The first five atom37 places (N, CA, C, CB, O) and aatype in JSON, in Angstrom:
{
  "aatype": [12, 13, 19, 0, 1, 14, 1, 18, 0, 0, 10, 1, 0, 1, 18, 5, 6, 19, 19, 6, 6, 1, 3, 6, 0, 19, 11, 10, 0, 0, 6, 1, 10, 15, 16, 9, 16, 1, 5, 0, 6, 6, 9, 16, 1, 10, 1, 3, 16, 16, 14, 3, 16, 14, 10, 14, 5, 14, 1, 14, 19, 5, 7, 3, 16, 6, 10, 1, 1, 5, 10, 1, 10, 0, 1, 5, 0, 12, 0, 15, 10, 3, 5, 5, 4, 1, 16, 10, 5, 15, 15, 2, 6, 0, 5, 0, 11, 6, 10, 1, 6, 10, 1, 6, 7, 15, 16, 16],
  "atom_mask": [
    [1, 1, 1, 1, 1],
    [1, 1, 1, 1, 1],
    [1, 1, 1, 1, 1],
    [1, 1, 1, 1, 1],
    [1, 1, 1, 1, 1],
    [1, 1, 1, 1, 1],
    [1, 1, 1, 1, 1],
    [1, 1, 1, 1, 1],
    [1, 1, 1, 1, 1],
    [1, 1, 1, 1, 1],
    [1, 1, 1, 1, 1],
    [1, 1, 1, 1, 1],
    [1, 1, 1, 1, 1],
    [1, 1, 1, 1, 1],
    [1, 1, 1, 1, 1],
    [1, 1, 1, 1, 1],
    [1, 1, 1, 1, 1],
    [1, 1, 1, 1, 1],
    [1, 1, 1, 1, 1],
    [1, 1, 1, 1, 1],
    [1, 1, 1, 1, 1],
    [1, 1, 1, 1, 1],
    [1, 1, 1, 1, 1],
    [1, 1, 1, 1, 1],
    [1, 1, 1, 1, 1],
    [1, 1, 1, 1, 1],
    [1, 1, 1, 1, 1],
    [1, 1, 1, 1, 1],
    [1, 1, 1, 1, 1],
    [1, 1, 1, 1, 1],
    [1, 1, 1, 1, 1],
    [1, 1, 1, 1, 1],
    [1, 1, 1, 1, 1],
    [1, 1, 1, 1, 1],
    [1, 1, 1, 1, 1],
    [1, 1, 1, 1, 1],
    [1, 1, 1, 1, 1],
    [1, 1, 1, 1, 1],
    [1, 1, 1, 1, 1],
    [1, 1, 1, 1, 1],
    [1, 1, 1, 1, 1],
    [1, 1, 1, 1, 1],
    [1, 1, 1, 1, 1],
    [1, 1, 1, 1, 1],
    [1, 1, 1, 1, 1],
    [1, 1, 1, 1, 1],
    [1, 1, 1, 1, 1],
    [1, 1, 1, 1, 1],
    [1, 1, 1, 1, 1],
    [1, 1, 1, 1, 1],
    [1, 1, 1, 1, 1],
    [1, 1, 1, 1, 1],
    [1, 1, 1, 1, 1],
    [1, 1, 1, 1, 1],
    [1, 1, 1, 1, 1],
    [1, 1, 1, 1, 1],
    [1, 1, 1, 1, 1],
    [1, 1, 1, 1, 1],
    [1, 1, 1, 1, 1],
    [1, 1, 1, 1, 1],
    [1, 1, 1, 1, 1],
    [1, 1, 1, 1, 1],
    [1, 1, 1, 0, 1],
    [1, 1, 1, 1, 1],
    [1, 1, 1, 1, 1],
    [1, 1, 1, 1, 1],
    [1, 1, 1, 1, 1],
    [1, 1, 1, 1, 1],
    [1, 1, 1, 1, 1],
    [1, 1, 1, 1, 1],
    [1, 1, 1, 1, 1],
    [1, 1, 1, 1, 1],
    [1, 1, 1, 1, 1],
    [1, 1, 1, 1, 1],
    [1, 1, 1, 1, 1],
    [1, 1, 1, 1, 1],
    [1, 1, 1, 1, 1],
    [1, 1, 1, 1, 1],
    [1, 1, 1, 1, 1],
    [1, 1, 1, 1, 1],
    [1, 1, 1, 1, 1],
    [1, 1, 1, 1, 1],
    [1, 1, 1, 1, 1],
    [1, 1, 1, 1, 1],
    [1, 1, 1, 1, 1],
    [1, 1, 1, 1, 1],
    [1, 1, 1, 1, 1],
    [1, 1, 1, 1, 1],
    [1, 1, 1, 1, 1],
    [1, 1, 1, 1, 1],
    [1, 1, 1, 1, 1],
    [1, 1, 1, 1, 1],
    [1, 1, 1, 1, 1],
    [1, 1, 1, 1, 1],
    [1, 1, 1, 1, 1],
    [1, 1, 1, 1, 1],
    [1, 1, 1, 1, 1],
    [1, 1, 1, 1, 1],
    [1, 1, 1, 1, 1],
    [1, 1, 1, 1, 1],
    [1, 1, 1, 1, 1],
    [1, 1, 1, 1, 1],
    [1, 1, 1, 1, 1],
    [1, 1, 1, 1, 1],
    [1, 1, 1, 0, 1],
    [1, 1, 1, 1, 1],
    [1, 1, 1, 1, 1],
    [1, 1, 1, 1, 1]
  ],
  "atom_positions": [
    [[2.39, 36.34, -19.39], [1.46, 35.92, -20.4], [0.08, 35.82, -19.78], [1.9, 34.58, -21.01], [-0.09, 35.29, -18.67]],
    [[-0.87, 36.31, -20.48], [-2.24, 36.31, -20.0], [-3.02, 35.18, -20.65], [-2.91, 37.67, -20.28], [-2.81, 34.82, -21.81]],
    [[-3.95, 34.61, -19.84], [-4.78, 33.53, -20.34], [-6.22, 33.97, -20.15], [-4.49, 32.15, -19.61], [-6.58, 34.54, -19.11]],
    [[-7.04, 33.7, -21.13], [-8.44, 34.06, -21.04], [-9.12, 33.25, -19.94], [-9.15, 33.85, -22.39], [-8.79, 32.09, -19.7]],
    [[-10.1, 33.91, -19.28], [-10.8, 33.27, -18.17], [-11.42, 31.93, -18.56], [-11.87, 34.19, -17.64], [-11.25, 30.99, -17.79]],
    [[-12.13, 31.75, -19.68], [-12.7, 30.45, -20.02], [-11.6, 29.38, -20.22], [-13.55, 30.57, -21.3], [-11.77, 28.22, -19.84]],
    [[-10.5, 29.81, -20.82], [-9.41, 28.85, -21.02], [-8.81, 28.46, -19.68], [-8.32, 29.43, -21.96], [-8.49, 27.3, -19.45]],
    [[-8.65, 29.45, -18.78], [-8.13, 29.17, -17.44], [-9.06, 28.22, -16.69], [-7.96, 30.48, -16.64], [-8.58, 27.29, -16.03]],
    [[-10.35, 28.42, -16.77], [-11.32, 27.57, -16.1], [-11.26, 26.14, -16.66], [-12.75, 28.15, -16.26], [-11.36, 25.18, -15.9]],
    [[-11.1, 26.01, -17.97], [-11.01, 24.68, -18.59], [-9.74, 23.98, -18.14], [-11.04, 24.78, -20.13], [-9.76, 22.79, -17.83]],
    [[-8.62, 24.72, -18.11], [-7.35, 24.12, -17.64], [-7.44, 23.73, -16.17], [-6.18, 25.1, -17.85], [-6.96, 22.67, -15.77]],
    [[-8.06, 24.61, -15.38], [-8.21, 24.32, -13.95], [-9.08, 23.07, -13.74], [-8.83, 25.53, -13.21], [-8.76, 22.25, -12.89]],
    [[-10.15, 22.91, -14.49], [-11.03, 21.73, -14.39], [-10.28, 20.47, -14.81], [-12.3, 21.92, -15.27], [-10.38, 19.42, -14.18]],
    [[-9.53, 20.6, -15.9], [-8.75, 19.42, -16.36], [-7.69, 19.05, -15.33], [-8.07, 19.7, -17.74], [-7.44, 17.87, -15.09]],
    [[-7.05, 20.06, -14.7], [-6.06, 19.81, -13.66], [-6.7, 19.06, -12.5], [-5.42, 21.13, -13.18], [-6.1, 18.12, -11.97]],
    [[-7.88, 19.46, -12.09], [-8.59, 18.79, -10.99], [-8.91, 17.33, -11.35], [-9.9, 19.55, -10.65], [-8.79, 16.44, -10.5]],
    [[-9.31, 17.1, -12.6], [-9.58, 15.74, -13.03], [-8.32, 14.87, -12.97], [-10.16, 15.74, -14.46], [-8.36, 13.74, -12.51]],
    [[-7.21, 15.43, -13.45], [-5.94, 14.68, -13.43], [-5.53, 14.38, -12.0], [-4.83, 15.46, -14.17], [-5.07, 13.28, -11.71]],
    [[-5.68, 15.35, -11.1], [-5.33, 15.15, -9.69], [-6.22, 14.07, -9.09], [-5.46, 16.47, -8.88], [-5.72, 13.21, -8.35]],
    [[-7.5, 14.08, -9.37], [-8.42, 13.07, -8.84], [-8.08, 11.68, -9.41], [-9.9, 13.44, -9.18], [-8.09, 10.69, -8.68]],
    [[-7.78, 11.62, -10.7], [-7.39, 10.34, -11.31], [-6.11, 9.81, -10.68], [-7.21, 10.49, -12.83], [-5.98, 8.61, -10.43]],
    [[-5.15, 10.71, -10.42], [-3.91, 10.3, -9.77], [-4.17, 9.77, -8.37], [-2.92, 11.46, -9.72], [-3.63, 8.74, -7.98]],
    [[-5.01, 10.49, -7.62], [-5.34, 10.05, -6.27], [-6.01, 8.68, -6.28], [-6.26, 11.07, -5.59], [-5.71, 7.82, -5.45]],
    [[-6.92, 8.47, -7.23], [-7.59, 7.17, -7.37], [-6.57, 6.08, -7.72], [-8.69, 7.23, -8.46], [-6.63, 4.97, -7.18]],
    [[-5.64, 6.4, -8.62], [-4.62, 5.42, -9.01], [-3.71, 5.07, -7.83], [-3.77, 5.96, -10.18], [-3.35, 3.91, -7.65]],
    [[-3.34, 6.06, -7.04], [-2.5, 5.82, -5.86], [-3.26, 4.97, -4.86], [-2.06, 7.17, -5.2], [-2.7, 4.04, -4.27]],
    [[-4.54, 5.28, -4.66], [-5.38, 4.51, -3.73], [-5.51, 3.05, -4.21], [-6.78, 5.15, -3.59], [-5.39, 2.12, -3.41]],
    [[-5.76, 2.86, -5.52], [-5.89, 1.53, -6.08], [-4.57, 0.76, -5.96], [-6.32, 1.61, -7.55], [-4.58, -0.43, -5.63]],
    [[-3.45, 1.43, -6.21], [-2.14, 0.77, -6.09], [-1.88, 0.35, -4.65], [-1.02, 1.71, -6.57], [-1.34, -0.73, -4.41]],
    [[-2.27, 1.17, -3.69], [-2.08, 0.83, -2.28], [-2.95, -0.36, -1.9], [-2.42, 2.04, -1.38], [-2.51, -1.25, -1.17]],
    [[-4.19, -0.4, -2.39], [-5.08, -1.54, -2.11], [-4.52, -2.82, -2.71], [-6.49, -1.27, -2.66], [-4.52, -3.87, -2.07]],
    [[-4.04, -2.73, -3.94], [-3.47, -3.91, -4.59], [-2.23, -4.4, -3.85], [-3.12, -3.61, -6.06], [-2.04, -5.61, -3.68]],
    [[-1.39, -3.47, -3.42], [-0.18, -3.84, -2.69], [-0.53, -4.52, -1.37], [0.69, -2.61, -2.44], [0.1, -5.51, -1.0]],
    [[-1.53, -3.99, -0.67], [-1.92, -4.62, 0.6], [-2.53, -6.0, 0.35], [-2.91, -3.72, 1.36], [-2.31, -6.93, 1.12]],
    [[-3.31, -6.13, -0.74], [-3.88, -7.44, -1.07], [-2.79, -8.44, -1.42], [-4.87, -7.31, -2.24], [-2.82, -9.58, -0.96]],
    [[-1.83, -8.01, -2.23], [-0.72, -8.9, -2.6], [0.08, -9.3, -1.37], [0.2, -8.23, -3.63], [0.44, -10.47, -1.22]],
    [[0.35, -8.35, -0.49], [1.1, -8.64, 0.73], [0.34, -9.62, 1.61], [1.39, -7.35, 1.51], [0.91, -10.58, 2.14]],
    [[-0.96, -9.39, 1.77], [-1.78, -10.28, 2.59], [-1.82, -11.69, 1.99], [-3.22, -9.73, 2.73], [-1.71, -12.67, 2.72]],
    [[-1.98, -11.79, 0.67], [-2.02, -13.11, 0.03], [-0.67, -13.81, 0.14], [-2.44, -12.97, -1.44], [-0.61, -15.02, 0.32]],
    [[0.43, -13.05, 0.02], [1.76, -13.66, 0.15], [1.97, -14.19, 1.55], [2.85, -12.64, -0.19], [2.54, -15.27, 1.73]],
    [[1.5, -13.46, 2.56], [1.6, -13.94, 3.94], [0.76, -15.19, 4.14], [1.17, -12.84, 4.92], [1.17, -16.12, 4.84]],
    [[-0.42, -15.22, 3.54], [-1.3, -16.39, 3.66], [-0.67, -17.61, 2.99], [-2.69, -16.1, 3.03], [-0.72, -18.72, 3.52]],
    [[-0.07, -17.41, 1.81], [0.6, -18.51, 1.12], [1.77, -19.01, 1.95], [1.09, -18.07, -0.28], [1.96, -20.22, 2.07]],
    [[2.54, -18.12, 2.52], [3.67, -18.51, 3.36], [3.18, -19.29, 4.57], [4.47, -17.28, 3.81], [3.79, -20.28, 4.97]],
    [[2.07, -18.84, 5.17], [1.52, -19.54, 6.33], [1.02, -20.94, 5.96], [0.39, -18.72, 6.95], [1.22, -21.89, 6.71]],
    [[0.38, -21.04, 4.8], [-0.18, -22.33, 4.4], [0.85, -23.29, 3.83], [-1.26, -22.1, 3.38], [0.64, -24.5, 3.82]],
    [[1.96, -22.76, 3.38], [2.99, -23.62, 2.78], [3.59, -24.5, 3.87], [4.1, -22.77, 2.08], [3.96, -24.01, 4.94]],
    [[3.68, -25.79, 3.6], [4.23, -26.75, 4.55], [5.74, -26.79, 4.35], [3.6, -28.17, 4.37], [6.23, -27.38, 3.39]],
    [[6.48, -26.14, 5.25], [7.93, -26.06, 5.08], [8.63, -27.33, 5.55], [8.49, -24.87, 5.83], [9.75, -27.6, 5.12]],
    [[8.0, -28.1, 6.43], [8.6, -29.35, 6.9], [7.57, -30.47, 6.8], [9.12, -29.2, 8.37], [6.87, -30.75, 7.77]],
    [[7.47, -31.11, 5.65], [6.48, -32.19, 5.52], [6.84, -33.36, 6.41], [6.38, -32.66, 4.06], [8.02, -33.66, 6.63]],
    [[5.81, -34.03, 6.94], [6.03, -35.16, 7.83], [6.49, -36.39, 7.07], [4.75, -35.47, 8.6], [7.38, -37.11, 7.54]],
    [[5.92, -36.64, 5.94], [6.27, -37.83, 5.17], [6.62, -37.41, 3.75], [5.1, -38.86, 5.17], [6.13, -36.39, 3.25]],
    [[7.45, -38.2, 3.1], [7.76, -37.86, 1.7], [6.53, -38.07, 0.83], [8.94, -38.71, 1.18], [5.69, -38.93, 1.11]],
    [[6.43, -37.29, -0.2], [5.31, -37.43, -1.12], [5.47, -38.7, -1.94], [5.19, -36.2, -2.04], [6.58, -39.02, -2.37]],
    [[4.38, -39.42, -2.15], [4.51, -40.64, -2.96], [4.82, -40.29, -4.4], [3.21, -41.47, -2.89], [4.29, -39.34, -4.97]],
    [[5.7, -41.09, -4.98], [6.06, -40.88, -6.39], [4.92, -41.41, -7.26], [7.41, -41.58, -6.74], [4.39, -42.49, -6.99]],
    [[4.55, -40.69, -8.27], [3.46, -41.17, -9.14], [3.89, -42.43, -9.88], [3.04, -40.09, -10.14], [5.0, -42.53, -10.38]],
    [[2.98, -43.38, -9.92], [3.26, -44.63, -10.62], [3.17, -44.39, -12.12], [2.28, -45.76, -10.18], [2.3, -43.67, -12.59]],
    [[4.09, -45.01, -12.86], [4.02, -44.84, -14.31], [2.79, -45.54, -14.87], [5.3, -45.38, -15.0], [2.32, -46.54, -14.32]],
    [[2.29, -45.02, -15.94], [1.13, -45.62, -16.59], [1.55, -46.96, -17.16], [0.56, -44.68, -17.71], [2.55, -47.08, -17.86]],
    [[0.76, -47.98, -16.83], [1.1, -49.33, -17.28], [0.27, -49.69, -18.5], [0.88, -50.35, -16.15], [-0.95, -49.58, -18.5]],
    [[0.96, -50.11, -19.52], [0.27, -50.53, -20.73], [-0.02, -52.03, -20.67], [0.0, 0.0, 0.0], [0.27, -52.69, -19.67]],
    [[-0.57, -52.53, -21.73], [-0.94, -53.94, -21.81], [0.29, -54.83, -21.7], [-1.68, -54.22, -23.12], [0.23, -55.89, -21.06]],
    [[1.4, -54.43, -22.31], [2.63, -55.24, -22.28], [3.16, -55.36, -20.86], [3.7, -54.63, -23.19], [3.56, -56.44, -20.43]],
    [[3.16, -54.24, -20.14], [3.66, -54.26, -18.76], [2.77, -55.13, -17.88], [3.72, -52.83, -18.19], [3.28, -55.88, -17.04]],
    [[1.47, -55.05, -18.05], [0.56, -55.88, -17.26], [0.76, -57.37, -17.55], [-0.91, -55.49, -17.55], [0.74, -58.2, -16.64]],
    [[0.97, -57.7, -18.82], [1.22, -59.1, -19.17], [2.53, -59.6, -18.56], [1.25, -59.27, -20.7], [2.6, -60.74, -18.1]],
    [[3.56, -58.75, -18.55], [4.84, -59.13, -17.95], [4.68, -59.37, -16.45], [5.91, -58.04, -18.22], [5.2, -60.34, -15.91]],
    [[3.96, -58.48, -15.79], [3.75, -58.65, -14.35], [2.92, -59.89, -14.06], [3.06, -57.42, -13.77], [3.18, -60.59, -13.08]],
    [[1.93, -60.17, -14.9], [1.11, -61.38, -14.72], [1.96, -62.63, -14.9], [-0.07, -61.39, -15.71], [1.82, -63.58, -14.13]],
    [[2.84, -62.64, -15.91], [3.73, -63.78, -16.13], [4.66, -63.97, -14.94], [4.54, -63.59, -17.41], [4.86, -65.11, -14.5]],
    [[5.23, -62.9, -14.42], [6.11, -63.0, -13.25], [5.36, -63.5, -12.03], [6.75, -61.65, -12.95], [5.89, -64.3, -11.25]],
    [[4.12, -63.03, -11.85], [3.32, -63.48, -10.71], [3.01, -64.97, -10.83], [2.02, -62.67, -10.62], [3.07, -65.69, -9.83]],
    [[2.69, -65.43, -12.04], [2.41, -66.86, -12.22], [3.66, -67.7, -11.98], [1.87, -67.12, -13.63], [3.58, -68.79, -11.41]],
    [[4.82, -67.19, -12.42], [6.07, -67.92, -12.17], [6.35, -68.0, -10.67], [7.24, -67.24, -12.9], [6.78, -69.04, -10.17]],
    [[6.12, -66.92, -9.97], [6.34, -66.91, -8.52], [5.38, -67.88, -7.84], [6.17, -65.49, -7.94], [5.78, -68.6, -6.92]],
    [[4.11, -67.9, -8.28], [3.14, -68.82, -7.7], [3.54, -70.27, -7.96], [1.74, -68.54, -8.24], [3.41, -71.11, -7.08]],
    [[4.02, -70.57, -9.17], [4.43, -71.94, -9.49], [5.64, -72.34, -8.64], [4.77, -72.07, -10.99], [5.71, -73.47, -8.16]],
    [[6.57, -71.43, -8.44], [7.74, -71.72, -7.62], [7.34, -71.97, -6.17], [8.75, -70.56, -7.7], [7.83, -72.91, -5.54]],
    [[6.44, -71.13, -5.64], [5.97, -71.32, -4.27], [5.18, -72.62, -4.13], [5.11, -70.13, -3.84], [5.28, -73.31, -3.11]],
    [[4.39, -72.96, -5.16], [3.64, -74.22, -5.12], [4.59, -75.41, -5.08], [2.71, -74.33, -6.35], [4.35, -76.37, -4.34]],
    [[5.67, -75.35, -5.87], [6.66, -76.44, -5.88], [7.34, -76.54, -4.51], [7.71, -76.21, -6.99], [7.54, -77.65, -4.01]],
    [[7.69, -75.42, -3.93], [8.31, -75.44, -2.6], [7.35, -76.0, -1.56], [8.76, -74.02, -2.19], [7.76, -76.75, -0.67]],
    [[6.08, -75.63, -1.68], [5.07, -76.13, -0.74], [4.92, -77.65, -0.88], [3.72, -75.42, -0.98], [4.79, -78.35, 0.13]],
    [[4.92, -78.15, -2.1], [4.8, -79.6, -2.32], [6.01, -80.33, -1.76], [4.65, -79.92, -3.81], [5.88, -81.4, -1.15]],
    [[7.2, -79.75, -1.96], [8.42, -80.37, -1.41], [8.35, -80.43, 0.11], [9.67, -79.6, -1.87], [8.67, -81.45, 0.71]],
    [[7.96, -79.34, 0.73], [7.85, -79.31, 2.18], [6.77, -80.27, 2.68], [7.55, -77.89, 2.66], [6.94, -80.92, 3.71]],
    [[5.66, -80.35, 1.96], [4.57, -81.24, 2.35], [5.03, -82.7, 2.28], [3.35, -81.03, 1.44], [4.75, -83.47, 3.2]],
    [[5.72, -83.07, 1.21], [6.19, -84.46, 1.11], [7.24, -84.74, 2.18], [6.77, -84.74, -0.3], [7.27, -85.84, 2.74]],
    [[8.1, -83.78, 2.48], [9.09, -83.95, 3.54], [8.4, -84.11, 4.89], [10.07, -82.76, 3.58], [8.8, -84.93, 5.7]],
    [[7.37, -83.32, 5.12], [6.61, -83.4, 6.37], [5.93, -84.76, 6.5], [5.57, -82.27, 6.44], [5.92, -85.36, 7.58]],
    [[5.35, -85.24, 5.4], [4.68, -86.54, 5.44], [5.69, -87.66, 5.71], [3.94, -86.81, 4.12], [5.4, -88.6, 6.45]],
    [[6.88, -87.54, 5.1], [7.91, -88.56, 5.33], [8.37, -88.54, 6.77], [9.11, -88.36, 4.38], [8.56, -89.6, 7.37]],
    [[8.55, -87.38, 7.35], [8.98, -87.29, 8.74], [7.89, -87.77, 9.69], [9.37, -85.84, 9.09], [8.18, -88.43, 10.69]],
    [[6.63, -87.45, 9.37], [5.52, -87.94, 10.2], [5.44, -89.45, 10.15], [4.18, -87.33, 9.73], [5.19, -90.09, 11.17]],
    [[5.66, -90.04, 8.97], [5.63, -91.5, 8.84], [6.78, -92.13, 9.63], [5.71, -91.92, 7.34], [6.61, -93.14, 10.31]],
    [[7.96, -91.49, 9.53], [9.12, -92.01, 10.26], [8.89, -91.91, 11.76], [10.41, -91.25, 9.86], [9.25, -92.81, 12.51]],
    [[8.29, -90.81, 12.21], [8.01, -90.63, 13.63], [6.99, -91.66, 14.11], [7.49, -89.21, 13.91], [7.14, -92.2, 15.2]],
    [[5.96, -91.95, 13.29], [4.99, -92.98, 13.67], [5.66, -94.34, 13.8], [3.86, -93.06, 12.64], [5.39, -95.1, 14.74]],
    [[6.55, -94.64, 12.81], [7.24, -95.93, 12.86], [8.14, -96.03, 14.07], [8.04, -96.15, 11.59], [8.23, -97.09, 14.68]],
    [[8.79, -94.96, 14.43], [9.64, -94.99, 15.63], [8.81, -95.15, 16.89], [10.47, -93.71, 15.73], [9.22, -95.87, 17.8]],
    [[7.66, -94.52, 16.95], [6.81, -94.65, 18.12], [6.27, -96.08, 18.22], [5.66, -93.64, 18.06], [6.24, -96.67, 19.3]],
    [[5.84, -96.62, 17.07], [5.33, -97.98, 17.07], [6.43, -98.97, 17.46], [4.76, -98.34, 15.71], [6.18, -99.95, 18.16]],
    [[7.65, -98.71, 16.99], [8.78, -99.59, 17.3], [9.17, -99.52, 18.76], [0.0, 0.0, 0.0], [9.59, -100.52, 19.34]],
    [[9.03, -98.36, 19.38], [9.43, -98.2, 20.78], [8.37, -98.78, 21.71], [9.66, -96.73, 21.11], [8.68, -99.14, 22.84]],
    [[7.13, -98.87, 21.25], [6.07, -99.41, 22.11], [6.0, -100.94, 22.03], [4.71, -98.81, 21.72], [5.43, -101.56, 22.93]],
    [[6.54, -101.55, 21.02], [6.45, -103.0, 20.93], [7.58, -103.71, 21.56], [6.36, -103.41, 19.53], [7.62, -104.94, 21.54]]
  ]
}
């Protein structure tokens, strides 16, 4: 089959364009693959595979009700500690008084 020279020249030009586009696509794919590979290696390098300490767990958001409950518990704990402190203080004063009386009794 014979093809006219202008048609052959047009087909040949289009073939060259397709070959150049293919070469560009192959080059672009190779660049992208090398970039992806390099980034994957960087991510692997930066990833901490053995953390030194456990990550802190995020604290739940506290609403007004939770804050009031914690405040009430804190006040109860403070009142309990205050009562214990008063008991110990009175016991200490009683023992100090008894010790003074014993010392005074032993010196007379």
